[in-house]
């Protein structure tokens, strides 16, 4: 089914398989949404955010800001997936370690194991490297498509091929896509 997209109040493009304004992009989200609204008390959603790139520029700044904002919400239980020896930005947060380069198959598998240990309601990858395998609803933010759109930015054909494959996989498996520009 083709994706529809809509501009959110925060200025990010949101895309889902069910169309603009959809609240449940696919069946995997239904598990989370089936308990909403809560009959009594507060419904808390457990979200795992891949923070292994938190020390990078660009996507790192976005990730740190996102996690700090999410952590202030009472209706979310935020877990940060961090690289071994990660910086102190995650102090006060629940963390789970996921070793390996986020772009490598080993790093993607390590993130998949971390997601399995945490069993979140939703996993958010603030960049297109995604967990292997995907067992929980997945939100992906697309960053930096410049190497695919501008010739010469990434001169290595092998790296461009891997990059393109990871972007395509993220688009295919994500339950929702967030982009900083029209995608």
PDB file of C-alpha atoms in Angstrom:
ATOM      1  CA  UNK A   1       0.000   0.000   0.000  1.00  0.00           C
ATOM      2  CA  UNK A   2       1.430   3.447  -0.830  1.00  0.00           C
ATOM      3  CA  UNK A   3       2.400   5.701   2.016  1.00  0.00           C
ATOM      4  CA  UNK A   4       0.594   8.943   2.712  1.00  0.00           C
ATOM      5  CA  UNK A   5       2.258  11.750   4.578  1.00  0.00           C
ATOM      6  CA  UNK A   6       1.199  14.803   6.511  1.00  0.00           C
ATOM      7  CA  UNK A   7       3.014  17.691   8.163  1.00  0.00           C
ATOM      8  CA  UNK A   8       2.925  17.452  11.959  1.00  0.00           C
ATOM      9  CA  UNK A   9       2.557  20.404  14.307  1.00  0.00           C
ATOM     10  CA  UNK A  10       6.282  20.168  15.055  1.00  0.00           C
ATOM     11  CA  UNK A  11       7.180  20.564  11.391  1.00  0.00           C
ATOM     12  CA  UNK A  12       8.247  16.964  10.705  1.00  0.00           C
ATOM     13  CA  UNK A  13       6.772  14.902   7.913  1.00  0.00           C
ATOM     14  CA  UNK A  14       4.947  11.866   9.241  1.00  0.00           C
ATOM     15  CA  UNK A  15       4.267   8.975   6.932  1.00  0.00           C
ATOM     16  CA  UNK A  16       2.341   5.799   7.549  1.00  0.00           C
ATOM     17  CA  UNK A  17       1.099   2.851   5.534  1.00  0.00           C
ATOM     18  CA  UNK A  18      -2.549   3.556   6.383  1.00  0.00           C
ATOM     19  CA  UNK A  19      -2.583   7.186   5.286  1.00  0.00           C
ATOM     20  CA  UNK A  20      -2.310  10.694   6.618  1.00  0.00           C
ATOM     21  CA  UNK A  21      -3.775  11.175  10.065  1.00  0.00           C
ATOM     22  CA  UNK A  22      -3.813   7.453  10.781  1.00  0.00           C
ATOM     23  CA  UNK A  23      -3.437   6.645  14.459  1.00  0.00           C
ATOM     24  CA  UNK A  24      -2.555   2.978  14.022  1.00  0.00           C
ATOM     25  CA  UNK A  25      -0.139   2.557  11.071  1.00  0.00           C
ATOM     26  CA  UNK A  26      -0.419  -1.222  11.084  1.00  0.00           C
ATOM     27  CA  UNK A  27      -1.350  -4.231  13.159  1.00  0.00           C
ATOM     28  CA  UNK A  28       1.785  -4.159  15.316  1.00  0.00           C
ATOM     29  CA  UNK A  29       0.662  -0.806  16.745  1.00  0.00           C
ATOM     30  CA  UNK A  30      -2.758  -2.244  17.563  1.00  0.00           C
ATOM     31  CA  UNK A  31      -1.300  -4.001  20.617  1.00  0.00           C
ATOM     32  CA  UNK A  32      -0.358  -0.612  22.115  1.00  0.00           C
ATOM     33  CA  UNK A  33      -3.514   1.165  21.041  1.00  0.00           C
ATOM     34  CA  UNK A  34      -5.918  -1.562  22.167  1.00  0.00           C
ATOM     35  CA  UNK A  35      -5.554  -0.480  25.797  1.00  0.00           C
ATOM     36  CA  UNK A  36      -6.218   3.185  25.024  1.00  0.00           C
ATOM     37  CA  UNK A  37      -7.753   5.122  26.609  1.00  0.00           C
ATOM     38  CA  UNK A  38      -6.959   3.586  29.988  1.00  0.00           C
ATOM     39  CA  UNK A  39      -9.905   2.688  32.166  1.00  0.00           C
ATOM     40  CA  UNK A  40      -8.148   3.790  35.348  1.00  0.00           C
ATOM     41  CA  UNK A  41      -4.780   5.256  36.176  1.00  0.00           C
ATOM     42  CA  UNK A  42      -2.151   6.341  33.713  1.00  0.00           C
ATOM     43  CA  UNK A  43      -1.250   4.342  30.619  1.00  0.00           C
ATOM     44  CA  UNK A  44       2.532   4.341  30.273  1.00  0.00           C
ATOM     45  CA  UNK A  45       4.141   3.524  26.947  1.00  0.00           C
ATOM     46  CA  UNK A  46       7.619   2.029  27.087  1.00  0.00           C
ATOM     47  CA  UNK A  47       9.755   3.416  24.282  1.00  0.00           C
ATOM     48  CA  UNK A  48      13.278   2.335  23.450  1.00  0.00           C
ATOM     49  CA  UNK A  49      15.327   4.970  21.603  1.00  0.00           C
ATOM     50  CA  UNK A  50      18.527   4.022  19.785  1.00  0.00           C
ATOM     51  CA  UNK A  51      21.004   6.497  21.318  1.00  0.00           C
ATOM     52  CA  UNK A  52      24.205   4.951  19.993  1.00  0.00           C
ATOM     53  CA  UNK A  53      24.799   8.017  17.787  1.00  0.00           C
ATOM     54  CA  UNK A  54      24.125  10.545  20.572  1.00  0.00           C
ATOM     55  CA  UNK A  55      27.688  11.874  20.500  1.00  0.00           C
ATOM     56  CA  UNK A  56      27.596  12.581  16.754  1.00  0.00           C
ATOM     57  CA  UNK A  57      26.736  15.981  15.304  1.00  0.00           C
ATOM     58  CA  UNK A  58      23.366  16.418  13.624  1.00  0.00           C
ATOM     59  CA  UNK A  59      21.566  13.161  14.362  1.00  0.00           C
ATOM     60  CA  UNK A  60      23.232  13.106  17.801  1.00  0.00           C
ATOM     61  CA  UNK A  61      21.907  16.525  18.736  1.00  0.00           C
ATOM     62  CA  UNK A  62      18.438  15.486  17.537  1.00  0.00           C
ATOM     63  CA  UNK A  63      18.612  12.253  19.554  1.00  0.00           C
ATOM     64  CA  UNK A  64      19.715  13.922  22.798  1.00  0.00           C
ATOM     65  CA  UNK A  65      17.003  16.583  22.502  1.00  0.00           C
ATOM     66  CA  UNK A  66      14.349  13.996  21.682  1.00  0.00           C
ATOM     67  CA  UNK A  67      15.264  11.684  24.564  1.00  0.00           C
ATOM     68  CA  UNK A  68      15.415  14.528  27.081  1.00  0.00           C
ATOM     69  CA  UNK A  69      11.989  15.788  25.967  1.00  0.00           C
ATOM     70  CA  UNK A  70      10.442  12.308  26.015  1.00  0.00           C
ATOM     71  CA  UNK A  71      11.896  11.597  29.467  1.00  0.00           C
ATOM     72  CA  UNK A  72       9.998  14.580  30.912  1.00  0.00           C
ATOM     73  CA  UNK A  73       6.646  13.038  29.995  1.00  0.00           C
ATOM     74  CA  UNK A  74       4.757  11.137  32.675  1.00  0.00           C
ATOM     75  CA  UNK A  75       3.099   8.816  30.162  1.00  0.00           C
ATOM     76  CA  UNK A  76       6.383   7.454  28.761  1.00  0.00           C
ATOM     77  CA  UNK A  77       8.982   5.085  30.163  1.00  0.00           C
ATOM     78  CA  UNK A  78      12.069   5.878  28.072  1.00  0.00           C
ATOM     79  CA  UNK A  79      14.909   3.388  27.693  1.00  0.00           C
ATOM     80  CA  UNK A  80      18.076   4.515  25.889  1.00  0.00           C
ATOM     81  CA  UNK A  81      20.023   1.947  23.862  1.00  0.00           C
ATOM     82  CA  UNK A  82      23.606   3.145  24.276  1.00  0.00           C
ATOM     83  CA  UNK A  83      27.042   2.115  23.076  1.00  0.00           C
ATOM     84  CA  UNK A  84      29.403   0.676  25.689  1.00  0.00           C
ATOM     85  CA  UNK A  85      31.042   3.554  27.583  1.00  0.00           C
ATOM     86  CA  UNK A  86      28.509   6.123  26.349  1.00  0.00           C
ATOM     87  CA  UNK A  87      28.525   9.676  27.666  1.00  0.00           C
ATOM     88  CA  UNK A  88      26.569  10.812  30.679  1.00  0.00           C
ATOM     89  CA  UNK A  89      23.691  12.343  28.691  1.00  0.00           C
ATOM     90  CA  UNK A  90      21.641   9.276  29.649  1.00  0.00           C
ATOM     91  CA  UNK A  91      22.121   9.774  33.409  1.00  0.00           C
ATOM     92  CA  UNK A  92      18.809   9.173  35.129  1.00  0.00           C
ATOM     93  CA  UNK A  93      17.451   7.117  32.236  1.00  0.00           C
ATOM     94  CA  UNK A  94      17.074   3.397  32.014  1.00  0.00           C
ATOM     95  CA  UNK A  95      19.694   2.152  29.567  1.00  0.00           C
ATOM     96  CA  UNK A  96      20.504  -1.011  27.689  1.00  0.00           C
ATOM     97  CA  UNK A  97      23.833  -1.594  25.963  1.00  0.00           C
ATOM     98  CA  UNK A  98      24.011  -2.325  22.240  1.00  0.00           C
ATOM     99  CA  UNK A  99      27.578  -2.757  20.996  1.00  0.00           C
ATOM    100  CA  UNK A 100      28.860  -2.423  17.459  1.00  0.00           C
ATOM    101  CA  UNK A 101      28.798   0.142  14.694  1.00  0.00           C
ATOM    102  CA  UNK A 102      25.128   1.116  14.196  1.00  0.00           C
ATOM    103  CA  UNK A 103      25.524   0.736  10.408  1.00  0.00           C
ATOM    104  CA  UNK A 104      27.010  -2.779  10.539  1.00  0.00           C
ATOM    105  CA  UNK A 105      25.023  -6.019  10.586  1.00  0.00           C
ATOM    106  CA  UNK A 106      26.603  -6.803  13.989  1.00  0.00           C
ATOM    107  CA  UNK A 107      25.480  -3.430  15.354  1.00  0.00           C
ATOM    108  CA  UNK A 108      21.968  -3.874  13.960  1.00  0.00           C
ATOM    109  CA  UNK A 109      21.801  -7.365  15.488  1.00  0.00           C
ATOM    110  CA  UNK A 110      23.047  -6.029  18.847  1.00  0.00           C
ATOM    111  CA  UNK A 111      20.257  -3.442  18.760  1.00  0.00           C
ATOM    112  CA  UNK A 112      17.761  -6.208  17.946  1.00  0.00           C
ATOM    113  CA  UNK A 113      18.921  -8.184  20.996  1.00  0.00           C
ATOM    114  CA  UNK A 114      18.653  -5.043  23.164  1.00  0.00           C
ATOM    115  CA  UNK A 115      15.111  -4.464  21.918  1.00  0.00           C
ATOM    116  CA  UNK A 116      14.304  -8.094  22.749  1.00  0.00           C
ATOM    117  CA  UNK A 117      15.607  -7.690  26.313  1.00  0.00           C
ATOM    118  CA  UNK A 118      13.627  -4.491  26.931  1.00  0.00           C
ATOM    119  CA  UNK A 119      10.419  -5.550  25.101  1.00  0.00           C
ATOM    120  CA  UNK A 120       9.270  -1.954  24.494  1.00  0.00           C
ATOM    121  CA  UNK A 121       5.861  -0.949  23.222  1.00  0.00           C
ATOM    122  CA  UNK A 122       7.624   1.092  20.519  1.00  0.00           C
ATOM    123  CA  UNK A 123      11.217   1.329  19.270  1.00  0.00           C
ATOM    124  CA  UNK A 124      12.440   4.607  17.796  1.00  0.00           C
ATOM    125  CA  UNK A 125      15.509   4.712  15.574  1.00  0.00           C
ATOM    126  CA  UNK A 126      16.524   8.345  15.058  1.00  0.00           C
ATOM    127  CA  UNK A 127      18.476   7.334  11.953  1.00  0.00           C
ATOM    128  CA  UNK A 128      17.865   4.626   9.368  1.00  0.00           C
ATOM    129  CA  UNK A 129      19.984   1.756  10.833  1.00  0.00           C
ATOM    130  CA  UNK A 130      17.293  -0.477  12.309  1.00  0.00           C
ATOM    131  CA  UNK A 131      17.298  -3.533  14.575  1.00  0.00           C
ATOM    132  CA  UNK A 132      17.652  -7.068  13.289  1.00  0.00           C
ATOM    133  CA  UNK A 133      15.112  -8.627  13.672  1.00  0.00           C
ATOM    134  CA  UNK A 134      12.139  -6.280  14.167  1.00  0.00           C
ATOM    135  CA  UNK A 135       9.638  -7.670  16.679  1.00  0.00           C
ATOM    136  CA  UNK A 136       8.019  -4.511  18.018  1.00  0.00           C
ATOM    137  CA  UNK A 137       6.426  -1.438  16.431  1.00  0.00           C
ATOM    138  CA  UNK A 138       9.162   0.670  14.849  1.00  0.00           C
ATOM    139  CA  UNK A 139       9.399   4.408  14.218  1.00  0.00           C
ATOM    140  CA  UNK A 140      12.320   5.648  12.105  1.00  0.00           C
ATOM    141  CA  UNK A 141      13.495   9.216  11.556  1.00  0.00           C
ATOM    142  CA  UNK A 142      15.170   9.696   8.193  1.00  0.00           C
ATOM    143  CA  UNK A 143      18.272  11.883   8.290  1.00  0.00           C
ATOM    144  CA  UNK A 144      20.881  12.757   5.726  1.00  0.00           C
ATOM    145  CA  UNK A 145      19.772  11.454   2.374  1.00  0.00           C
ATOM    146  CA  UNK A 146      22.313  13.777   0.737  1.00  0.00           C
ATOM    147  CA  UNK A 147      24.683  10.902  -0.191  1.00  0.00           C
ATOM    148  CA  UNK A 148      21.870   9.359  -2.224  1.00  0.00           C
ATOM    149  CA  UNK A 149      20.703  12.594  -3.810  1.00  0.00           C
ATOM    150  CA  UNK A 150      23.931  14.475  -4.567  1.00  0.00           C
ATOM    151  CA  UNK A 151      26.550  12.863  -6.775  1.00  0.00           C
ATOM    152  CA  UNK A 152      30.063  12.815  -5.339  1.00  0.00           C
ATOM    153  CA  UNK A 153      29.136  13.236  -1.667  1.00  0.00           C
ATOM    154  CA  UNK A 154      29.844   9.565  -1.027  1.00  0.00           C
ATOM    155  CA  UNK A 155      32.378   8.501  -3.664  1.00  0.00           C
ATOM    156  CA  UNK A 156      32.587   4.827  -2.655  1.00  0.00           C
ATOM    157  CA  UNK A 157      30.122   2.759  -4.671  1.00  0.00           C
ATOM    158  CA  UNK A 158      30.151   0.032  -1.995  1.00  0.00           C
ATOM    159  CA  UNK A 159      29.247   2.524   0.758  1.00  0.00           C
ATOM    160  CA  UNK A 160      26.517   4.090  -1.421  1.00  0.00           C
ATOM    161  CA  UNK A 161      25.060   0.631  -2.084  1.00  0.00           C
ATOM    162  CA  UNK A 162      25.023  -0.263   1.627  1.00  0.00           C
ATOM    163  CA  UNK A 163      23.584   3.159   2.495  1.00  0.00           C
ATOM    164  CA  UNK A 164      20.841   2.806  -0.129  1.00  0.00           C
ATOM    165  CA  UNK A 165      20.021  -0.721   1.088  1.00  0.00           C
ATOM    166  CA  UNK A 166      19.697   0.373   4.706  1.00  0.00           C
ATOM    167  CA  UNK A 167      17.473   3.317   3.775  1.00  0.00           C
ATOM    168  CA  UNK A 168      15.265   1.027   1.662  1.00  0.00           C
ATOM    169  CA  UNK A 169      15.028  -1.508   4.499  1.00  0.00           C
ATOM    170  CA  UNK A 170      14.061   1.189   7.007  1.00  0.00           C
ATOM    171  CA  UNK A 171      11.355   2.512   4.684  1.00  0.00           C
ATOM    172  CA  UNK A 172      10.041  -1.018   4.111  1.00  0.00           C
ATOM    173  CA  UNK A 173       9.887  -2.165   7.749  1.00  0.00           C
ATOM    174  CA  UNK A 174       9.081   1.030   9.666  1.00  0.00           C
ATOM    175  CA  UNK A 175       5.584   1.351  11.013  1.00  0.00           C
ATOM    176  CA  UNK A 176       5.970   5.137  10.872  1.00  0.00           C
ATOM    177  CA  UNK A 177       8.559   7.393   9.246  1.00  0.00           C
ATOM    178  CA  UNK A 178       9.539  10.842  10.452  1.00  0.00           C
ATOM    179  CA  UNK A 179      11.556  13.103   8.197  1.00  0.00           C
ATOM    180  CA  UNK A 180      13.039  16.536   8.590  1.00  0.00           C
ATOM    181  CA  UNK A 181      12.156  17.389   5.007  1.00  0.00           C
ATOM    182  CA  UNK A 182       9.700  16.068   2.447  1.00  0.00           C
ATOM    183  CA  UNK A 183      10.424  12.396   1.700  1.00  0.00           C
TER     184      UNK A 183
END
